[in-house]
Coordinates of C-alpha atoms in Angstrom, one line a residue:
X215 CA -16.8 -0.2 7.5
X216 CA -18.5 -3.5 6.6
X217 CA -22.0 -2.9 5.2
X218 CA -24.7 -4.8 7.0
X219 CA -26.3 -6.0 3.8
X220 CA -23.3 -6.0 1.5
X221 CA -24.3 -9.3 0.0
X222 CA -27.6 -7.9 -1.1
X223 CA -25.9 -4.8 -2.5
X224 CA -23.5 -6.7 -4.6
X225 CA -26.2 -9.0 -5.9
X226 CA -28.4 -6.0 -6.8
X227 CA -25.5 -4.3 -8.6
X228 CA -24.8 -7.4 -10.6
X229 CA -28.5 -7.8 -11.6
X230 CA -28.7 -4.2 -12.6
X231 CA -25.6 -4.5 -14.7
X232 CA -27.0 -7.5 -16.5
X233 CA -30.2 -5.7 -17.0
X234 CA -28.2 -3.3 -19.2
X235 CA -29.3 -5.6 -22.0
X236 CA -32.7 -4.1 -21.7
X237 CA -31.1 -0.7 -22.3
X238 CA -29.5 -2.0 -25.5
X239 CA -32.8 -3.4 -26.7
X240 CA -34.6 -0.2 -25.8
X241 CA -32.2 1.9 -27.9
X242 CA -32.4 -0.5 -30.8
X243 CA -36.1 -1.0 -30.7
X244 CA -36.7 2.7 -30.3
X245 CA -34.4 3.5 -33.2
X246 CA -36.3 0.9 -35.3
X247 CA -39.7 2.3 -34.4
X248 CA -38.5 5.8 -35.2
X249 CA -36.8 5.0 -38.5
X250 CA -39.5 2.6 -39.8
X251 CA -42.5 4.5 -38.4
X252 CA -43.7 1.2 -36.9
X253 CA -44.4 2.7 -33.5
X254 CA -47.3 0.4 -32.8
X255 CA -44.9 -2.4 -31.8
X256 CA -43.5 -0.4 -28.9
X257 CA -46.0 -1.7 -26.3
X258 CA -45.3 -5.3 -27.2
X259 CA -41.6 -4.6 -27.3
X260 CA -41.6 -3.0 -23.9
X261 CA -43.6 -5.8 -22.5
X262 CA -41.2 -8.4 -23.8
X263 CA -38.3 -6.3 -22.6
X264 CA -39.6 -6.2 -19.1
X265 CA -40.6 -9.8 -18.9
X266 CA -37.5 -11.4 -20.6
X267 CA -34.6 -8.9 -20.5
X268 CA -35.4 -7.8 -17.0
X269 CA -37.5 -10.5 -15.3
X270 CA -36.1 -13.7 -16.6
X271 CA -32.6 -12.2 -16.9
X272 CA -32.7 -11.1 -13.3
X273 CA -33.7 -14.7 -12.2
X274 CA -30.8 -16.2 -14.0
X275 CA -28.4 -13.5 -12.8
X276 CA -29.4 -14.2 -9.2
X277 CA -28.7 -17.9 -9.7
X278 CA -25.3 -17.2 -11.2
X279 CA -24.3 -14.9 -8.4
X280 CA -25.6 -17.2 -5.6
X281 CA -22.1 -18.7 -4.7
X282 CA -20.7 -15.3 -4.3
X283 CA -23.7 -14.0 -2.4
X284 CA -23.4 -16.9 0.1
X285 CA -19.7 -16.2 0.7
X286 CA -20.2 -12.5 1.3
X287 CA -23.1 -13.2 3.6
X288 CA -20.9 -15.6 5.6
X289 CA -18.1 -13.1 5.8
X290 CA -20.5 -10.5 7.3
X291 CA -21.1 -12.9 10.1
X292 CA -17.5 -13.8 10.6
X293 CA -17.5 -17.1 8.6
X294 CA -15.2 -17.9 5.7
X295 CA -17.3 -20.7 4.4
X296 CA -18.1 -21.1 0.7
X297 CA -15.0 -18.9 -0.2
X298 CA -13.6 -21.4 -2.6
X299 CA -16.8 -21.7 -4.6
X300 CA -17.2 -17.9 -4.6
X301 CA -13.6 -17.4 -5.9
X302 CA -14.2 -20.0 -8.7
X303 CA -17.5 -18.3 -9.7
X304 CA -15.9 -14.8 -9.7
X305 CA -13.1 -16.1 -11.9
X306 CA -15.7 -17.5 -14.4
X307 CA -18.5 -15.0 -13.9
X308 CA -17.8 -13.3 -17.2
X309 CA -18.1 -16.6 -19.0
X310 CA -21.3 -17.7 -17.3
X311 CA -22.8 -14.2 -17.8
X312 CA -21.9 -14.2 -21.5
X313 CA -23.5 -17.6 -22.1
X314 CA -26.6 -16.6 -20.1
X315 CA -26.9 -13.3 -21.9
X316 CA -26.7 -15.1 -25.3
X317 CA -29.5 -17.5 -24.2
X318 CA -31.7 -14.7 -23.0
X319 CA -31.1 -12.9 -26.3
X320 CA -32.2 -16.0 -28.2
X321 CA -35.3 -16.2 -26.0
X322 CA -36.1 -12.6 -26.5
X323 CA -35.6 -12.7 -30.3
X324 CA -37.8 -15.8 -30.6
X325 CA -40.6 -14.0 -28.7
X326 CA -40.1 -10.7 -30.5
X327 CA -40.1 -12.2 -34.0
X328 CA -42.9 -14.6 -33.1
X329 CA -45.1 -11.8 -31.9
X330 CA -44.3 -9.6 -34.9
X331 CA -42.4 -6.9 -33.1
X332 CA -40.0 -6.5 -36.0
X333 CA -42.4 -7.3 -38.9
X334 CA -45.2 -5.4 -40.5
X335 CA -48.3 -7.5 -40.9
X336 CA -48.6 -7.6 -44.7
X337 CA -49.6 -11.0 -46.0
X338 CA -49.2 -10.0 -49.7
X339 CA -45.6 -8.8 -49.1
X340 CA -44.8 -11.7 -46.9
X341 CA -45.8 -14.2 -49.6
X342 CA -43.1 -12.9 -51.9
X343 CA -40.3 -13.8 -49.5
X344 CA -39.0 -17.4 -49.7
X345 CA -39.3 -19.5 -46.6
X346 CA -35.6 -20.3 -46.6
X347 CA -34.8 -16.6 -46.6
X348 CA -37.2 -15.9 -43.7
X349 CA -35.7 -18.8 -41.7
X350 CA -32.1 -17.6 -42.5
X351 CA -33.0 -14.1 -41.5
X352 CA -34.6 -15.2 -38.3
X353 CA -31.5 -17.2 -37.3
X354 CA -29.2 -14.4 -38.3
X355 CA -31.0 -11.6 -36.5
X356 CA -31.4 -13.8 -33.4
X357 CA -27.7 -14.6 -33.4
X358 CA -26.6 -11.0 -34.0
X359 CA -29.0 -9.7 -31.3
X360 CA -27.9 -12.3 -28.8
X361 CA -24.3 -11.7 -29.7
X362 CA -24.6 -8.0 -28.9
X363 CA -26.1 -8.9 -25.5
X364 CA -23.4 -11.5 -24.8
X365 CA -20.5 -9.1 -25.6
X366 CA -22.1 -6.5 -23.3
X367 CA -22.6 -9.0 -20.5
X368 CA -18.9 -10.2 -20.9
X369 CA -17.5 -6.8 -19.9
X370 CA -20.3 -5.9 -17.5
X371 CA -19.6 -9.1 -15.5
X372 CA -15.8 -8.5 -15.6
X373 CA -16.5 -5.1 -14.1
X374 CA -18.7 -6.5 -11.3
X375 CA -16.3 -9.3 -10.5
X376 CA -13.5 -6.8 -10.2
X377 CA -15.5 -4.6 -7.8
X378 CA -16.5 -7.6 -5.7
X379 CA -12.9 -8.8 -5.4
X380 CA -11.8 -5.3 -4.2
X381 CA -14.6 -5.0 -1.7
X382 CA -13.9 -8.5 -0.3
X383 CA -10.3 -7.6 0.0
X384 CA -10.9 -4.2 1.7
X385 CA -13.7 -5.3 4.0
X386 CA -12.6 -8.8 5.0
X387 CA -8.9 -9.1 3.7
X388 CA -9.9 -11.9 1.3
X389 CA -7.1 -12.3 -1.2
X390 CA -7.3 -13.7 -4.7
X391 CA -4.7 -15.4 -6.9
X392 CA -3.9 -13.6 -10.1
X393 CA -5.5 -15.0 -13.2
X394 CA -3.8 -15.9 -16.5
X395 CA -6.0 -13.8 -18.8
X396 CA -4.5 -11.4 -21.3
X397 CA -5.8 -7.9 -22.0
X398 CA -4.8 -7.8 -25.6
X399 CA -6.4 -11.0 -26.9
X400 CA -9.5 -10.4 -24.8
X401 CA -10.1 -7.0 -26.4
X402 CA -9.1 -8.2 -29.9
X403 CA -11.6 -11.0 -29.9
X404 CA -14.5 -8.9 -28.7
X405 CA -13.9 -6.0 -31.1
X406 CA -13.3 -8.4 -33.9
X407 CA -16.7 -10.0 -33.2
X408 CA -18.3 -6.5 -33.1
X409 CA -16.7 -5.6 -36.4
X410 CA -17.6 -8.9 -38.1
X411 CA -21.2 -8.8 -36.9
X412 CA -21.6 -5.2 -38.1
X413 CA -20.0 -6.0 -41.4
X414 CA -22.0 -9.1 -42.0
X415 CA -25.2 -7.4 -41.1
X416 CA -24.6 -4.7 -43.6
X417 CA -23.5 -7.2 -46.3
X418 CA -26.6 -9.4 -45.7
X419 CA -28.9 -6.5 -45.8
X420 CA -27.4 -5.5 -49.2
X421 CA -27.6 -9.0 -50.7
X422 CA -29.9 -11.6 -49.0
X423 CA -32.3 -9.6 -46.8
X424 CA -33.8 -6.7 -48.9
X425 CA -37.2 -8.4 -48.8
X426 CA -37.0 -9.0 -45.1
X427 CA -36.0 -5.4 -44.4
X428 CA -39.0 -4.4 -46.6
X429 CA -41.2 -6.5 -44.4
X430 CA -39.8 -4.5 -41.4
X431 CA -40.7 -1.3 -43.2
X432 CA -37.1 -0.4 -43.8
X433 CA -35.2 0.7 -46.9
X434 CA -31.7 -0.6 -47.4
X435 CA -30.3 2.7 -46.3
X436 CA -32.4 2.6 -43.1
X437 CA -31.5 -1.0 -42.4
X438 CA -27.8 -0.2 -42.7
X439 CA -28.3 2.8 -40.3
X440 CA -30.0 0.5 -37.9
X441 CA -27.2 -2.0 -38.0
X442 CA -24.7 0.8 -37.2
X443 CA -26.8 2.1 -34.3
X444 CA -27.0 -1.4 -32.8
X445 CA -23.3 -2.0 -33.1
X446 CA -22.4 1.5 -31.8
X447 CA -24.7 1.2 -28.8
X448 CA -23.1 -2.1 -27.8
X449 CA -19.6 -0.7 -28.5
X450 CA -20.2 2.4 -26.3
X451 CA -21.4 0.4 -23.4
X452 CA -18.5 -2.1 -23.8
X453 CA -16.0 0.8 -23.9
X454 CA -17.5 2.2 -20.7
X455 CA -16.9 -1.1 -18.8
X456 CA -13.5 -1.6 -20.5
X457 CA -12.4 1.8 -19.3
X458 CA -13.5 0.9 -15.7
X459 CA -11.9 -2.5 -15.7
X460 CA -8.6 -1.2 -16.9
X461 CA -8.3 2.1 -15.1
X462 CA -9.6 1.2 -11.6
X463 CA -7.1 -1.6 -10.9
X464 CA -4.3 0.8 -12.0
X465 CA -5.7 3.4 -9.6
X466 CA -5.8 0.9 -6.8
X467 CA -2.1 0.1 -7.5
X468 CA -1.2 3.7 -7.7
X469 CA -2.8 4.5 -4.4
X470 CA -0.9 1.6 -2.8
X471 CA 2.4 2.8 -4.3
X472 CA 1.8 6.3 -2.9
X473 CA 1.2 4.8 0.6
X474 CA 4.5 2.8 0.3
X475 CA 6.2 6.1 -0.7
X476 CA 4.9 7.6 2.5
X477 CA 6.4 4.8 4.5
X478 CA 3.2 2.9 5.1
X479 CA 4.5 -0.6 4.4
X480 CA 1.2 -2.2 5.4
X481 CA -0.3 -1.0 2.1
X482 CA -1.5 -3.7 -0.3
X483 CA -3.2 -3.5 -3.6
X484 CA -6.4 -5.6 -4.2
X485 CA -5.9 -8.2 -6.9
X486 CA -9.2 -7.1 -8.6
X487 CA -8.6 -8.2 -12.1
X488 CA -7.6 -11.6 -13.6
X489 CA -5.2 -10.2 -16.2
X490 CA -1.8 -8.6 -16.3
X491 CA -2.8 -5.8 -14.0
X492 CA -3.9 -8.4 -11.4
X493 CA -0.5 -10.1 -11.8
X494 CA 1.2 -6.8 -11.4
X495 CA -0.8 -6.2 -8.2
X496 CA 0.3 -9.6 -6.9
X497 CA 3.9 -8.8 -7.6
X498 CA 3.6 -5.4 -5.9
X499 CA 2.0 -7.0 -2.8
X500 CA 4.9 -9.5 -2.7
X501 CA 7.4 -6.5 -2.9
X502 CA 5.5 -4.6 -0.3
X503 CA 5.6 -7.6 2.1
X504 CA 9.4 -7.7 1.6
X505 CA 9.6 -4.0 2.4
X506 CA 7.4 -4.4 5.5
X507 CA 9.7 -7.3 6.7
X508 CA 12.7 -5.2 6.0
X509 CA 11.2 -2.3 7.9
X510 CA 10.3 -4.6 10.9
X511 CA 13.8 -5.9 10.9
X512 CA 15.1 -2.3 10.9
X513 CA 12.9 -1.3 13.8
X514 CA 13.9 -4.4 15.7
X515 CA 17.5 -3.6 14.9
X516 CA 17.1 -0.1 16.2
X517 CA 16.1 -1.4 19.6
X518 CA 19.6 -2.8 19.9
X519 CA 21.6 -0.3 17.8
X520 CA 21.2 3.4 17.2
X521 CA 19.0 4.3 14.3
X522 CA 21.9 6.2 12.6
X523 CA 24.0 3.1 12.9
X524 CA 21.2 1.0 11.4
X525 CA 20.9 3.3 8.4
X526 CA 24.7 3.3 7.9
X527 CA 24.8 -0.5 8.1
X528 CA 22.0 -0.9 5.6
X529 CA 23.8 1.4 3.2
X530 CA 27.0 -0.6 3.6
X531 CA 25.1 -3.8 3.0
X532 CA 23.6 -2.4 -0.2
X533 CA 27.0 -1.4 -1.3
X534 CA 28.2 -5.0 -0.6
X535 CA 31.0 -4.0 1.8
X536 CA 29.7 -4.1 5.4
X537 CA 33.2 -4.2 6.8
X538 CA 34.7 -1.3 4.8
X539 CA 37.6 0.6 6.4
X540 CA 36.7 3.0 9.2
X541 CA 36.7 6.7 8.8
X542 CA 39.0 9.1 10.7
X543 CA 37.0 11.8 12.5
X544 CA 37.6 14.5 15.0
X545 CA 34.8 13.8 17.4
X546 CA 33.6 14.4 21.0
X547 CA 33.1 11.2 23.0
X548 CA 30.9 10.9 26.1
X549 CA 30.7 8.2 28.7
X550 CA 27.9 8.0 31.3
X551 CA 27.8 5.7 34.3
X552 CA 25.4 5.4 37.2
X553 CA 27.0 6.2 40.6
X554 CA 26.9 3.3 43.2
X555 CA 24.9 1.1 40.8
X556 CA 26.5 -2.1 42.0
X557 CA 25.4 -1.5 45.6
X558 CA 21.9 -0.5 44.4
X559 CA 21.4 -3.5 42.2
X560 CA 22.3 -5.9 45.0
X561 CA 19.1 -4.9 46.7
X562 CA 16.9 -5.5 43.7
X563 CA 15.7 -8.6 41.9
X564 CA 17.1 -9.2 38.4
X565 CA 13.9 -8.2 36.8
X566 CA 13.8 -4.9 38.8
X567 CA 17.4 -4.2 37.7
X568 CA 16.5 -4.6 34.0
X569 CA 13.4 -2.4 34.4
X570 CA 15.4 0.2 36.2
X571 CA 18.1 0.3 33.5
X572 CA 15.5 0.5 30.7
X573 CA 13.8 3.4 32.4
X574 CA 17.1 5.2 32.9
X575 CA 18.4 4.7 29.4
X576 CA 15.0 5.8 27.9
X577 CA 15.4 9.2 29.6
X578 CA 19.1 9.6 29.1
X579 CA 19.2 8.5 25.5
X580 CA 16.7 11.2 24.4
X581 CA 18.9 14.3 25.0
X582 CA 21.9 12.7 23.3
X583 CA 19.9 12.1 20.1
X584 CA 18.2 15.5 20.4
X585 CA 21.6 17.2 20.4
X586 CA 22.9 15.2 17.4
X587 CA 24.8 12.5 19.2
X588 CA 24.8 8.7 18.6
X589 CA 24.6 6.1 21.3
X590 CA 27.3 3.6 20.3
X591 CA 26.5 0.9 22.9
X592 CA 25.4 0.1 26.5
X593 CA 27.7 -1.8 28.8
X594 CA 26.0 -2.8 32.0
X595 CA 24.9 0.6 33.5
X596 CA 27.3 2.6 31.3
X597 CA 26.5 4.4 28.1
X598 CA 28.9 5.3 25.3
X599 CA 28.0 8.1 22.9
X600 CA 29.8 10.1 20.3
X601 CA 29.2 13.4 18.4
X602 CA 30.4 14.2 14.9
X603 CA 30.8 10.6 14.0
X604 CA 28.0 9.6 11.6
X605 CA 26.9 13.2 10.7
X606 CA 29.0 16.3 10.2
X607 CA 28.6 18.6 13.3
X608 CA 31.1 21.5 13.6
X609 CA 29.7 22.3 17.1
X610 CA 30.0 18.7 18.4
X611 CA 31.7 19.8 21.6
X612 CA 29.0 22.2 22.7
X613 CA 26.3 19.7 21.7
X614 CA 27.9 17.1 23.9
X615 CA 28.0 19.5 26.8
X616 CA 24.4 20.5 26.2
X617 CA 23.4 16.8 26.3
X618 CA 25.4 16.3 29.5
X619 CA 23.7 19.2 31.2
X620 CA 20.3 17.9 30.3
X621 CA 21.2 14.4 31.5
X622 CA 22.4 15.8 34.8
X623 CA 19.2 17.8 35.2
X624 CA 17.1 14.6 34.5
X625 CA 18.9 12.5 37.0
X626 CA 18.7 15.2 39.7
X627 CA 14.9 15.7 39.2
X628 CA 13.6 12.3 38.2
X629 CA 13.0 9.0 39.9
X630 CA 13.6 5.7 38.1
X631 CA 12.1 2.3 38.1
X632 CA 9.2 0.8 40.0
X633 CA 10.9 1.8 43.3
X634 CA 11.3 5.5 42.3
X635 CA 15.1 5.4 43.0
X636 CA 17.5 8.4 42.7
X637 CA 20.2 7.7 40.2
X638 CA 23.1 10.1 40.0
X639 CA 25.2 9.9 36.8
X640 CA 28.9 10.4 36.2
X641 CA 29.8 11.9 32.8
X642 CA 33.1 12.2 31.1
X643 CA 33.6 14.1 27.8
X644 CA 36.7 14.4 25.7
X645 CA 37.4 15.5 22.1
X646 CA 39.9 14.2 19.7
X647 CA 40.6 12.0 16.7
X648 CA 38.8 8.7 16.5
X649 CA 38.4 6.0 13.8
X650 CA 34.7 5.2 13.4
X651 CA 33.7 2.1 11.5
X652 CA 32.4 -1.5 11.6
X653 CA 34.4 -4.1 13.5
X654 CA 33.7 -7.8 13.8
X655 CA 33.5 -11.1 12.1
X656 CA 31.7 -12.1 8.9
X657 CA 28.5 -13.0 10.9
X658 CA 28.6 -10.4 13.6
X659 CA 29.6 -6.7 13.2
X660 CA 29.5 -3.8 15.6
X661 CA 29.9 -0.2 14.7
X662 CA 32.2 1.4 17.1
X663 CA 34.9 4.0 17.5
X664 CA 38.5 3.3 18.3
X665 CA 41.3 5.5 19.6
X666 CA 42.8 7.1 22.6
X667 CA 40.0 9.7 22.7
X668 CA 37.4 7.1 23.7
X669 CA 39.7 5.7 26.3
X670 CA 40.3 9.1 27.9
X671 CA 36.6 9.9 27.9
X672 CA 36.0 6.7 29.8
X673 CA 38.8 7.6 32.3
X674 CA 37.2 11.0 32.9
X675 CA 33.8 9.5 33.6
X676 CA 35.4 7.3 36.3
X677 CA 37.6 10.1 37.6
X678 CA 34.5 11.9 38.8
X679 CA 34.8 9.8 41.9
X680 CA 38.1 11.5 42.7
X681 CA 36.9 15.0 42.1
X682 CA 33.5 14.6 43.6
X683 CA 31.8 15.9 40.4
X684 CA 29.2 14.7 38.0
X685 CA 30.6 16.1 34.8
X686 CA 34.2 16.2 33.8
X687 CA 35.4 17.8 30.6
X688 CA 38.9 17.7 29.2
X689 CA 40.7 20.9 28.5
X690 CA 40.6 20.0 24.8
X691 CA 36.8 19.9 24.8
X692 CA 36.7 23.1 26.9
X693 CA 38.9 25.0 24.5
X694 CA 36.8 23.9 21.5
X695 CA 33.7 25.1 23.2
X696 CA 35.2 28.5 24.1
X697 CA 36.9 28.9 20.7
X698 CA 33.8 28.0 18.7
X699 CA 31.0 29.7 20.7
X700 CA 32.5 32.1 23.2
X701 CA 30.5 30.7 26.1
X702 CA 32.5 32.2 29.0
X703 CA 29.5 34.2 30.2
X704 CA 26.8 31.5 29.4
X705 CA 28.4 28.5 31.2
X706 CA 30.2 28.6 34.5
X707 CA 33.2 26.4 33.9
X708 CA 35.3 25.5 36.9
X709 CA 38.9 24.8 36.3
X710 CA 40.0 21.8 38.3
X711 CA 43.7 22.1 37.1
X712 CA 45.8 19.3 35.7
X713 CA 45.5 15.7 36.9
X714 CA 47.5 12.5 36.4
X715 CA 45.4 9.8 34.8
X716 CA 46.2 6.1 35.2
X717 CA 48.1 4.8 32.2
X718 CA 49.0 8.3 30.8
X719 CA 52.3 10.0 31.1
X720 CA 51.1 13.6 30.7
X721 CA 48.7 15.3 33.1
X722 CA 45.3 16.2 31.8
X723 CA 43.6 19.6 32.3
X724 CA 40.1 19.1 33.7
X725 CA 37.0 21.3 33.9
X726 CA 33.5 20.8 35.4
X727 CA 30.4 22.9 35.1
X728 CA 28.5 24.6 37.9
X729 CA 25.5 22.7 39.1
X730 CA 23.0 25.4 38.3
X731 CA 24.0 25.7 34.6
X732 CA 21.6 24.7 31.9
X733 CA 22.3 24.0 28.2
X734 CA 24.5 26.7 26.8
X735 CA 22.4 27.4 23.7
X736 CA 19.5 25.9 21.7
X737 CA 20.2 22.4 20.6
X738 CA 20.8 21.3 17.0
X739 CA 17.5 19.8 15.7

């Protein structure tokens, strides 16, 4: 849900993050007062801390964040204005924040040293320190102090920019281009600076600044301890933000990968960082878009071809041989056709005919799939299905019969199309050897079955006109059902004797099923 005042929230979080410099100063000044015993400076230090590190710092941070704030405010009201400026500022926020923090640090140090926060008022002791040493010390301490602030602000701003990118992506689908930054050099430079500053501070305390440290009420050992505390405080805060900026984008990416694994191909990872992780997220999103397109094509394909055929076709494409030789199977083939459909369709508009067929096939297709069959194709008002073709099914004959019985029940009890028409169905079923496989040209392939079994099943469907039945089963299929399941007492088969089929030399034994019979046993799920 989009927050009503999200722009204010993001600004407030950034200002608070930048105000972390006040925390660093509080730790350092508190440690100084505790070690040196110079507790009288705390009031002045806290005053300067609030005025400069919180007040002035917040003013500058607000100005730095203004382009981002404007864009978020516009997004809340449905406007995508100022997005380009916001993206540019987000990409450079850590640089601007670093420079601003360094400047604030210099301002604070000038005020602190000028007001005597870090010096004991002892004119006699101060007169023993050369002016050049005092100037050098002031410059060095100001630089070191400001550098600690700058390093902290660098990582704090990276953290906030990452969060803002993620929120803009999740709330308003704003996408960002991956940056060209590198994690390794970025971390190396920062930690090198921390190490150099700490080492130089200790070296200078031991060589050039013993008198200055004495003016601060510190021994050499105490000064070194203070140097270490300052560096460690900055390092700990930096590590906190480094951990967040590295682990959170990885977590976003992991969550998106898990969604893809669960077949949610709409999942995308926010490009929250400007480094290699952001580049990885961009590549992942590109891959996810390809998977989504492939899934959409598969779903569209399934509207024209059975899902099982689609999966087989995809596997063959992956193997680089979409027209591999067909497979010999012993299958049960079913043909369904609507009785008197030609006469019925002549009374309907073309659009009504299409709507009627869609309604009919929706209802007839379901029991075929439920019982393990595959719809091979639709030809006009006819449907061609097969069992034990794509998946091994030792009970394919009974499953085909079960599907036929359910189809008969549906057509007897249902009305189809906008005109609520009755549509009786003729069904022919025969079992035998078939060759199942892809047939076609280089640019168009159909998965089909070839062989006399399919031809005879089609003849049986049409022969229902001669026998006055709705379901005709060949003796071969009947014998398979009886041999495999022993259904004599579950299904009332009616022996129609042997019949001569057009185009066949031998007579074919035919059976039908009593009209009251239901599926012979629970379907295969």
